[in-house]
mmCIF file of C-alpha atoms (C1' of nucleotides) in Angstrom:
data_model
loop_
_atom_site.group_PDB
_atom_site.id
_atom_site.type_symbol
_atom_site.label_atom_id
_atom_site.label_comp_id
_atom_site.label_asym_id
_atom_site.label_seq_id
_atom_site.Cartn_x
_atom_site.Cartn_y
_atom_site.Cartn_z
ATOM 1 C CA UNK A 1 17.707 -13.907 -16.203
ATOM 2 C CA UNK A 2 16.056 -15.334 -13.135
ATOM 3 C CA UNK A 3 14.711 -12.589 -10.903
ATOM 4 C CA UNK A 4 11.663 -11.873 -8.746
ATOM 5 C CA UNK A 5 8.714 -10.125 -10.369
ATOM 6 C CA UNK A 6 9.260 -6.430 -10.956
ATOM 7 C CA UNK A 7 6.209 -5.558 -8.876
ATOM 8 C CA UNK A 8 7.409 -7.667 -5.961
ATOM 9 C CA UNK A 9 10.826 -6.025 -5.941
ATOM 10 C CA UNK A 10 9.307 -2.553 -6.124
ATOM 11 C CA UNK A 11 6.879 -3.265 -3.308
ATOM 12 C CA UNK A 12 9.605 -4.644 -1.101
ATOM 13 C CA UNK A 13 11.888 -1.677 -1.616
ATOM 14 C CA UNK A 14 9.060 0.830 -1.261
ATOM 15 C CA UNK A 15 8.052 -0.798 2.013
ATOM 16 C CA UNK A 16 11.571 -0.457 3.337
ATOM 17 C CA UNK A 17 11.687 3.185 2.304
ATOM 18 C CA UNK A 18 8.420 3.879 4.106
ATOM 19 C CA UNK A 19 9.762 2.217 7.236
ATOM 20 C CA UNK A 20 12.942 4.279 7.079
ATOM 21 C CA UNK A 21 11.037 7.512 6.541
ATOM 22 C CA UNK A 22 8.380 6.965 9.183
ATOM 23 C CA UNK A 23 10.525 8.003 12.186
ATOM 24 C CA UNK A 24 11.781 11.040 10.255
ATOM 25 C CA UNK A 25 8.246 12.194 9.546
ATOM 26 C CA UNK A 26 7.278 11.708 13.183
ATOM 27 C CA UNK A 27 10.295 13.657 14.315
ATOM 28 C CA UNK A 28 9.201 16.535 12.091
ATOM 29 C CA UNK A 29 5.628 16.156 13.320
ATOM 30 C CA UNK A 30 4.106 15.578 9.891
ATOM 31 C CA UNK A 31 2.098 12.686 8.463
ATOM 32 C CA UNK A 32 2.932 10.914 5.225
ATOM 33 C CA UNK A 33 -0.025 12.515 3.474
ATOM 34 C CA UNK A 34 0.854 15.857 5.014
ATOM 35 C CA UNK A 35 4.355 15.556 3.605
ATOM 36 C CA UNK A 36 2.984 14.515 0.229
ATOM 37 C CA UNK A 37 0.774 17.612 0.171
ATOM 38 C CA UNK A 38 3.628 19.941 1.133
ATOM 39 C CA UNK A 39 5.763 18.348 -1.567
ATOM 40 C CA UNK A 40 2.990 18.696 -4.135
ATOM 41 C CA UNK A 41 2.603 22.394 -3.306
ATOM 42 C CA UNK A 42 6.335 23.049 -3.120
ATOM 43 C CA UNK A 43 7.433 21.340 -6.300
ATOM 44 C CA UNK A 44 5.846 23.362 -9.049
ATOM 45 C CA UNK A 45 6.221 27.022 -9.997
ATOM 46 C CA UNK A 46 5.592 29.682 -7.383
ATOM 47 C CA UNK A 47 1.965 30.192 -8.345
ATOM 48 C CA UNK A 48 -0.699 28.745 -6.075
ATOM 49 C CA UNK A 49 -2.303 25.476 -7.072
ATOM 50 C CA UNK A 50 -5.745 26.214 -8.352
ATOM 51 C CA UNK A 51 -7.877 23.320 -7.079
ATOM 52 C CA UNK A 52 -7.709 20.687 -4.375
ATOM 53 C CA UNK A 53 -8.678 18.059 -6.926
ATOM 54 C CA UNK A 54 -5.636 18.915 -9.049
ATOM 55 C CA UNK A 55 -3.388 18.673 -6.010
ATOM 56 C CA UNK A 56 -4.913 15.324 -5.071
ATOM 57 C CA UNK A 57 -4.380 13.979 -8.576
ATOM 58 C CA UNK A 58 -0.776 15.170 -8.656
ATOM 59 C CA UNK A 59 0.100 13.194 -5.551
ATOM 60 C CA UNK A 60 -1.965 10.133 -6.463
ATOM 61 C CA UNK A 61 -4.684 10.626 -3.881
ATOM 62 C CA UNK A 62 -8.465 10.887 -3.936
ATOM 63 C CA UNK A 63 -9.821 14.409 -3.522
ATOM 64 C CA UNK A 64 -11.829 13.348 -0.477
ATOM 65 C CA UNK A 65 -8.783 11.790 1.100
ATOM 66 C CA UNK A 66 -6.713 14.939 1.495
ATOM 67 C CA UNK A 67 -9.366 17.182 3.033
ATOM 68 C CA UNK A 68 -8.644 16.398 6.675
ATOM 69 C CA UNK A 69 -4.948 16.737 5.863
ATOM 70 C CA UNK A 70 -5.526 20.179 4.351
ATOM 71 C CA UNK A 71 -7.641 21.133 7.372
ATOM 72 C CA UNK A 72 -4.794 20.363 9.724
ATOM 73 C CA UNK A 73 -2.035 21.922 7.622
ATOM 74 C CA UNK A 74 -4.095 25.102 7.423
ATOM 75 C CA UNK A 75 -4.829 25.072 11.151
ATOM 76 C CA UNK A 76 -1.104 24.774 11.841
ATOM 77 C CA UNK A 77 -0.326 27.678 9.522
ATOM 78 C CA UNK A 78 1.630 25.575 7.047
ATOM 79 C CA UNK A 79 -0.540 26.292 4.017
ATOM 80 C CA UNK A 80 -2.867 29.038 2.829
ATOM 81 C CA UNK A 81 -6.212 28.007 1.426
ATOM 82 C CA UNK A 82 -8.616 30.673 0.222
ATOM 83 C CA UNK A 83 -11.468 30.876 -2.251
ATOM 84 C CA UNK A 84 -10.482 32.091 -5.699
ATOM 85 C CA UNK A 85 -12.158 35.509 -6.147
ATOM 86 C CA UNK A 86 -12.687 34.684 -9.810
ATOM 87 C CA UNK A 87 -14.534 31.431 -9.031
ATOM 88 C CA UNK A 88 -15.454 31.016 -5.425
ATOM 89 C CA UNK A 89 -15.957 27.260 -5.764
ATOM 90 C CA UNK A 90 -12.203 26.920 -6.149
ATOM 91 C CA UNK A 91 -9.658 26.976 -3.301
ATOM 92 C CA UNK A 92 -6.269 28.521 -4.031
ATOM 93 C CA UNK A 93 -3.565 26.570 -2.210
ATOM 94 C CA UNK A 94 -0.007 27.610 -1.403
ATOM 95 C CA UNK A 95 2.711 27.031 1.165
ATOM 96 C CA UNK A 96 3.259 29.598 3.904
ATOM 97 C CA UNK A 97 6.886 30.429 4.791
ATOM 98 C CA UNK A 98 6.526 28.076 7.780
ATOM 99 C CA UNK A 99 5.261 25.354 5.455
ATOM 100 C CA UNK A 100 8.177 25.927 3.111
ATOM 101 C CA UNK A 101 10.588 25.682 6.031
ATOM 102 C CA UNK A 102 9.069 22.432 7.283
ATOM 103 C CA UNK A 103 9.122 20.983 3.775
ATOM 104 C CA UNK A 104 12.774 21.877 3.314
ATOM 105 C CA UNK A 105 13.845 20.501 6.679
ATOM 106 C CA UNK A 106 11.895 17.269 6.261
ATOM 107 C CA UNK A 107 12.968 16.707 2.690
ATOM 108 C CA UNK A 108 16.620 17.238 3.607
ATOM 109 C CA UNK A 109 16.372 14.573 6.301
ATOM 110 C CA UNK A 110 14.560 12.171 3.985
ATOM 111 C CA UNK A 111 17.106 12.624 1.217
ATOM 112 C CA UNK A 112 19.865 11.842 3.704
ATOM 113 C CA UNK A 113 18.078 8.640 4.717
ATOM 114 C CA UNK A 114 17.693 7.673 1.070
ATOM 115 C CA UNK A 115 21.433 8.052 0.714
ATOM 116 C CA UNK A 116 22.037 5.287 3.236
ATOM 117 C CA UNK A 117 19.860 2.959 1.150
ATOM 118 C CA UNK A 118 21.402 3.957 -2.186
ATOM 119 C CA UNK A 119 24.958 3.934 -0.848
ATOM 120 C CA UNK A 120 25.392 0.248 -1.622
ATOM 121 C CA UNK A 121 25.188 0.889 -5.369
ATOM 122 C CA UNK A 122 28.312 1.743 -7.369
ATOM 123 C CA UNK A 123 28.078 5.429 -8.377
ATOM 124 C CA UNK A 124 27.622 4.676 -12.064
ATOM 125 C CA UNK A 125 24.863 2.123 -11.441
ATOM 126 C CA UNK A 126 23.225 4.434 -8.982
ATOM 127 C CA UNK A 127 23.079 7.230 -11.529
ATOM 128 C CA UNK A 128 21.501 4.971 -14.137
ATOM 129 C CA UNK A 129 19.102 3.488 -11.597
ATOM 130 C CA UNK A 130 17.762 6.864 -10.470
ATOM 131 C CA UNK A 131 17.480 8.146 -14.006
ATOM 132 C CA UNK A 132 15.642 5.038 -15.191
ATOM 133 C CA UNK A 133 13.356 5.069 -12.161
ATOM 134 C CA UNK A 134 12.453 8.688 -12.715
ATOM 135 C CA UNK A 135 11.744 8.039 -16.361
ATOM 136 C CA UNK A 136 9.494 5.062 -15.585
ATOM 137 C CA UNK A 137 7.804 6.916 -12.749
ATOM 138 C CA UNK A 138 7.105 9.940 -14.952
ATOM 139 C CA UNK A 139 5.642 7.692 -17.618
ATOM 140 C CA UNK A 140 3.417 6.039 -15.017
ATOM 141 C CA UNK A 141 1.820 9.374 -14.181
ATOM 142 C CA UNK B 1 20.122 16.574 -9.225
ATOM 143 C CA UNK B 2 16.539 17.644 -8.806
ATOM 144 C CA UNK B 3 14.251 14.643 -8.617
ATOM 145 C CA UNK B 4 11.195 13.475 -6.689
ATOM 146 C CA UNK B 5 11.766 11.549 -3.472
ATOM 147 C CA UNK B 6 12.880 7.977 -4.010
ATOM 148 C CA UNK B 7 9.909 6.674 -2.037
ATOM 149 C CA UNK B 8 7.455 8.698 -4.107
ATOM 150 C CA UNK B 9 8.860 7.400 -7.383
ATOM 151 C CA UNK B 10 8.818 3.813 -6.158
ATOM 152 C CA UNK B 11 5.243 4.073 -4.920
ATOM 153 C CA UNK B 12 4.095 5.579 -8.183
ATOM 154 C CA UNK B 13 5.714 2.896 -10.301
ATOM 155 C CA UNK B 14 4.574 0.097 -7.983
ATOM 156 C CA UNK B 15 1.019 1.378 -8.184
ATOM 157 C CA UNK B 16 1.154 1.308 -11.971
ATOM 158 C CA UNK B 17 2.519 -2.227 -11.930
ATOM 159 C CA UNK B 18 -0.291 -3.369 -9.630
ATOM 160 C CA UNK B 19 -2.848 -1.785 -11.953
ATOM 161 C CA UNK B 20 -1.313 -3.523 -14.969
ATOM 162 C CA UNK B 21 -1.204 -6.883 -13.208
ATOM 163 C CA UNK B 22 -4.691 -6.789 -11.722
ATOM 164 C CA UNK B 23 -6.557 -7.819 -14.919
ATOM 165 C CA UNK B 24 -3.993 -10.572 -15.542
ATOM 166 C CA UNK B 25 -4.540 -12.015 -12.075
ATOM 167 C CA UNK B 26 -8.298 -11.882 -12.531
ATOM 168 C CA UNK B 27 -8.032 -13.604 -15.881
ATOM 169 C CA UNK B 28 -6.074 -16.416 -14.203
ATOM 170 C CA UNK B 29 -8.576 -16.456 -11.338
ATOM 171 C CA UNK B 30 -6.062 -15.800 -8.597
ATOM 172 C CA UNK B 31 -5.784 -13.015 -6.029
ATOM 173 C CA UNK B 32 -2.657 -10.947 -5.462
ATOM 174 C CA UNK B 33 -1.997 -12.685 -2.156
ATOM 175 C CA UNK B 34 -2.735 -16.023 -3.761
ATOM 176 C CA UNK B 35 -0.175 -15.305 -6.449
ATOM 177 C CA UNK B 36 2.330 -14.155 -3.832
ATOM 178 C CA UNK B 37 1.883 -17.435 -1.965
ATOM 179 C CA UNK B 38 2.289 -19.542 -5.103
ATOM 180 C CA UNK B 39 5.404 -17.562 -5.965
ATOM 181 C CA UNK B 40 6.796 -17.989 -2.462
ATOM 182 C CA UNK B 41 6.270 -21.754 -2.642
ATOM 183 C CA UNK B 42 7.534 -22.071 -6.199
ATOM 184 C CA UNK B 43 10.688 -20.041 -5.919
ATOM 185 C CA UNK B 44 12.843 -22.003 -3.541
ATOM 186 C CA UNK B 45 14.241 -25.521 -3.750
ATOM 187 C CA UNK B 46 11.883 -28.412 -4.312
ATOM 188 C CA UNK B 47 11.483 -29.202 -0.644
ATOM 189 C CA UNK B 48 8.262 -28.177 1.063
ATOM 190 C CA UNK B 49 8.258 -25.002 3.124
ATOM 191 C CA UNK B 50 8.252 -25.951 6.731
ATOM 192 C CA UNK B 51 5.966 -23.395 8.415
ATOM 193 C CA UNK B 52 3.267 -20.962 7.400
ATOM 194 C CA UNK B 53 4.990 -18.255 9.414
ATOM 195 C CA UNK B 54 8.155 -18.677 7.341
ATOM 196 C CA UNK B 55 6.158 -18.438 4.142
ATOM 197 C CA UNK B 56 4.391 -15.326 5.398
ATOM 198 C CA UNK B 57 7.681 -13.684 6.309
ATOM 199 C CA UNK B 58 9.210 -14.522 2.936
ATOM 200 C CA UNK B 59 6.453 -12.690 1.082
ATOM 201 C CA UNK B 60 6.215 -9.798 3.515
ATOM 202 C CA UNK B 61 2.864 -10.719 5.022
ATOM 203 C CA UNK B 62 1.541 -11.315 8.514
ATOM 204 C CA UNK B 63 1.062 -14.975 9.404
ATOM 205 C CA UNK B 64 -2.626 -14.359 10.176
ATOM 206 C CA UNK B 65 -3.125 -12.637 6.853
ATOM 207 C CA UNK B 66 -2.392 -15.596 4.615
ATOM 208 C CA UNK B 67 -4.544 -18.185 6.355
ATOM 209 C CA UNK B 68 -7.724 -17.607 4.361
ATOM 210 C CA UNK B 69 -5.574 -17.531 1.232
ATOM 211 C CA UNK B 70 -4.028 -20.892 2.127
ATOM 212 C CA UNK B 71 -7.495 -22.270 2.878
ATOM 213 C CA UNK B 72 -8.699 -21.399 -0.599
ATOM 214 C CA UNK B 73 -5.575 -22.529 -2.444
ATOM 215 C CA UNK B 74 -5.827 -25.870 -0.665
ATOM 216 C CA UNK B 75 -9.547 -26.189 -1.387
ATOM 217 C CA UNK B 76 -8.833 -25.581 -5.070
ATOM 218 C CA UNK B 77 -6.111 -28.217 -5.100
ATOM 219 C CA UNK B 78 -3.312 -25.758 -5.857
ATOM 220 C CA UNK B 79 -1.256 -26.457 -2.748
ATOM 221 C CA UNK B 80 -0.733 -29.314 -0.323
ATOM 222 C CA UNK B 81 -0.763 -28.523 3.377
ATOM 223 C CA UNK B 82 -0.255 -31.287 5.890
ATOM 224 C CA UNK B 83 1.005 -31.578 9.449
ATOM 225 C CA UNK B 84 4.695 -32.415 9.749
ATOM 226 C CA UNK B 85 4.854 -35.934 11.260
ATOM 227 C CA UNK B 86 7.979 -34.877 13.160
ATOM 228 C CA UNK B 87 6.250 -31.868 14.758
ATOM 229 C CA UNK B 88 2.539 -31.814 14.330
ATOM 230 C CA UNK B 89 2.273 -28.100 15.135
ATOM 231 C CA UNK B 90 3.953 -27.401 11.816
ATOM 232 C CA UNK B 91 2.222 -27.455 8.398
ATOM 233 C CA UNK B 92 4.310 -28.622 5.439
ATOM 234 C CA UNK B 93 3.413 -26.569 2.375
ATOM 235 C CA UNK B 94 4.084 -27.319 -1.267
ATOM 236 C CA UNK B 95 2.663 -26.672 -4.722
ATOM 237 C CA UNK B 96 0.603 -29.354 -6.421
ATOM 238 C CA UNK B 97 1.200 -29.909 -10.154
ATOM 239 C CA UNK B 98 -1.931 -27.827 -10.804
ATOM 240 C CA UNK B 99 -0.535 -25.076 -8.585
ATOM 241 C CA UNK B 100 2.771 -25.190 -10.432
ATOM 242 C CA UNK B 101 0.934 -24.934 -13.761
ATOM 243 C CA UNK B 102 -1.105 -21.950 -12.616
ATOM 244 C CA UNK B 103 1.998 -20.242 -11.258
ATOM 245 C CA UNK B 104 3.880 -20.748 -14.518
ATOM 246 C CA UNK B 105 1.029 -19.510 -16.689
ATOM 247 C CA UNK B 106 0.352 -16.467 -14.527
ATOM 248 C CA UNK B 107 3.992 -15.544 -14.145
ATOM 249 C CA UNK B 108 4.560 -15.794 -17.884
ATOM 250 C CA UNK B 109 1.709 -13.355 -18.506
ATOM 251 C CA UNK B 110 2.932 -10.975 -15.803
ATOM 252 C CA UNK B 111 6.469 -10.986 -17.146
ATOM 253 C CA UNK B 112 5.119 -10.119 -20.580
ATOM 254 C CA UNK B 113 3.203 -7.185 -19.112
ATOM 255 C CA UNK B 114 6.317 -5.999 -17.305
ATOM 256 C CA UNK B 115 8.081 -5.982 -20.657
ATOM 257 C CA UNK B 116 5.699 -3.352 -21.975
ATOM 258 C CA UNK B 117 6.575 -1.120 -19.016
ATOM 259 C CA UNK B 118 10.334 -1.715 -19.248
ATOM 260 C CA UNK B 119 10.419 -1.425 -23.023
ATOM 261 C CA UNK B 120 10.902 2.340 -22.908
ATOM 262 C CA UNK B 121 14.362 1.939 -21.341
ATOM 263 C CA UNK B 122 17.448 1.547 -23.529
ATOM 264 C CA UNK B 123 18.667 -2.071 -23.168
ATOM 265 C CA UNK B 124 21.831 -1.110 -21.287
ATOM 266 C CA UNK B 125 19.960 1.109 -18.807
ATOM 267 C CA UNK B 126 17.331 -1.535 -18.387
ATOM 268 C CA UNK B 127 19.908 -4.145 -17.485
ATOM 269 C CA UNK B 128 21.505 -1.884 -14.883
ATOM 270 C CA UNK B 129 18.114 -0.825 -13.534
ATOM 271 C CA UNK B 130 16.928 -4.387 -12.960
ATOM 272 C CA UNK B 131 20.202 -5.458 -11.445
ATOM 273 C CA UNK B 132 20.311 -2.476 -9.080
ATOM 274 C CA UNK B 133 16.671 -2.935 -8.120
ATOM 275 C CA UNK B 134 17.209 -6.592 -7.324
ATOM 276 C CA UNK B 135 20.247 -5.766 -5.242
ATOM 277 C CA UNK B 136 18.385 -3.088 -3.258
ATOM 278 C CA UNK B 137 15.323 -5.292 -2.897
ATOM 279 C CA UNK B 138 17.407 -8.209 -1.627
ATOM 280 C CA UNK B 139 19.103 -5.946 0.893
ATOM 281 C CA UNK B 140 15.705 -4.698 2.072
ATOM 282 C CA UNK B 141 14.658 -8.227 2.983
ATOM 283 C "C1'" DT C 1 6.478 -22.770 29.365
ATOM 284 C "C1'" DA C 2 7.165 -21.953 24.365
ATOM 285 C "C1'" DT C 3 5.713 -22.373 19.581
ATOM 286 C "C1'" DT C 4 2.479 -23.041 15.461
ATOM 287 C "C1'" DG C 5 -1.575 -22.205 13.689
ATOM 288 C "C1'" DT C 6 -6.270 -20.291 14.117
ATOM 289 C "C1'" DT C 7 -10.103 -17.247 15.235
ATOM 290 C "C1'" DA C 8 -12.252 -12.945 16.816
ATOM 291 C "C1'" DT C 9 -12.239 -8.235 17.228
ATOM 292 C "C1'" DA C 10 -11.176 -3.687 16.711
ATOM 293 C "C1'" DC C 11 -9.018 -0.298 13.998
ATOM 294 C "C1'" DT C 12 -7.461 2.111 9.955
ATOM 295 C "C1'" DC C 13 -7.746 3.113 5.349
ATOM 296 C "C1'" DT C 14 -10.224 3.715 1.260
ATOM 297 C "C1'" DA C 15 -14.020 4.214 -2.007
ATOM 298 C "C1'" DT C 16 -18.772 5.628 -2.928
ATOM 299 C "C1'" DA C 17 -22.361 8.346 -2.786
ATOM 300 C "C1'" DA C 18 -25.029 12.153 -1.101
ATOM 301 C "C1'" DC C 19 -25.027 17.031 0.007
ATOM 302 C "C1'" DT C 20 -23.688 22.451 -0.291
ATOM 303 C "C1'" DA C 21 -22.264 26.241 -2.626
ATOM 304 C "C1'" DT C 22 -21.206 28.351 -6.505
ATOM 305 C "C1'" DA C 23 -21.284 28.929 -11.580
ATOM 306 C "C1'" DT D 1 -26.970 21.502 -15.268
ATOM 307 C "C1'" DA D 2 -22.370 21.148 -14.133
ATOM 308 C "C1'" DT D 3 -18.282 21.630 -11.089
ATOM 309 C "C1'" DA D 4 -15.434 22.151 -6.507
ATOM 310 C "C1'" DG D 5 -15.493 21.035 -2.169
ATOM 311 C "C1'" DT D 6 -17.349 18.610 1.913
ATOM 312 C "C1'" DT D 7 -19.437 15.087 4.799
ATOM 313 C "C1'" DA D 8 -21.283 10.471 5.927
ATOM 314 C "C1'" DT D 9 -21.215 5.788 5.470
ATOM 315 C "C1'" DA D 10 -20.082 1.368 4.221
ATOM 316 C "C1'" DG D 11 -16.500 -1.856 2.797
ATOM 317 C "C1'" DA D 12 -11.934 -3.739 2.544
ATOM 318 C "C1'" DG D 13 -7.741 -4.441 4.447
ATOM 319 C "C1'" DT D 14 -4.839 -4.809 8.490
ATOM 320 C "C1'" DA D 15 -3.105 -5.408 13.180
ATOM 321 C "C1'" DT D 16 -3.749 -7.141 17.870
ATOM 322 C "C1'" DA D 17 -4.830 -10.166 21.047
ATOM 323 C "C1'" DA D 18 -6.866 -14.295 22.754
ATOM 324 C "C1'" DC D 19 -7.293 -19.251 22.066
ATOM 325 C "C1'" DA D 20 -6.287 -24.386 20.861
ATOM 326 C "C1'" DA D 21 -3.042 -27.866 19.880
ATOM 327 C "C1'" DT D 22 1.399 -29.661 20.360
ATOM 328 C "C1'" DA D 23 6.012 -29.799 22.011
#
DNA sequence: TATTGTTATACTCTATAACTATA
DNA sequence: TATAGTTATAGAGTATAACAATA
């Protein structure tokens, strides 16, 4: 079995994915971190996320790194962000309907672009690949 | 099929791999870019690589980004780097025996670390996963 | 004039630490 | 005193452009 290093192959493919997604994000007028935040807020149950630090951790970012992103998403009416009455240090975060709409539209376009990359795999291999990747990615969390 | 975005899963797994490999690289006293360069020079046929720009492209780097790396690898006697007599603008690049030894030792350790990550996959899935990843990664080149 | 390699510079991204407000 | 959020600053990493040498 002679193959490139696992890390090298992952980096290469991830880089291509980023390049493919970049124009889609621009077209939907959202940054990569902005999209990551919308995804992080949209994925879970319908309850608001309870702290910015938890959101940052869930998307693999530093808590200081997402603040300007949150500022802008809030300014554009895509998220709500209000102090928790029970502990006013905490900010409750949730998508607005507009934020949900933007997330859905963007994610649909991104999934379609992923299809063009995955299309070269035979359906059976593709199923195993995605399942294995998700399992490894979950374990990496 | 409800799963995270392909790009998000790849980034997450790649980040874990980098974290796992970092201590190994330090132990072998080589930087990530240094290791990438050694790998790029060691992979192909035995002939020297003909330009630094070609090497940079093959490992996904900018030609200006690898120069300090090449400087250090040469200073440490891990690579040879000499003007091509036929076109003195060009630098012929190749591993020295010491560079080959370091590459082999480091790669062996990195492969072993990858095993611990891949071990959670059933052997059949693992085989398909690696094959599919290599195919996608090659196509991304 | 075109190409390879190099250097310099500016820019972005990221990490760290200090600060505020609440508890 | 401890925690959530914010701001400021310094450092690393990266991209761009200008330059030197050779063709």
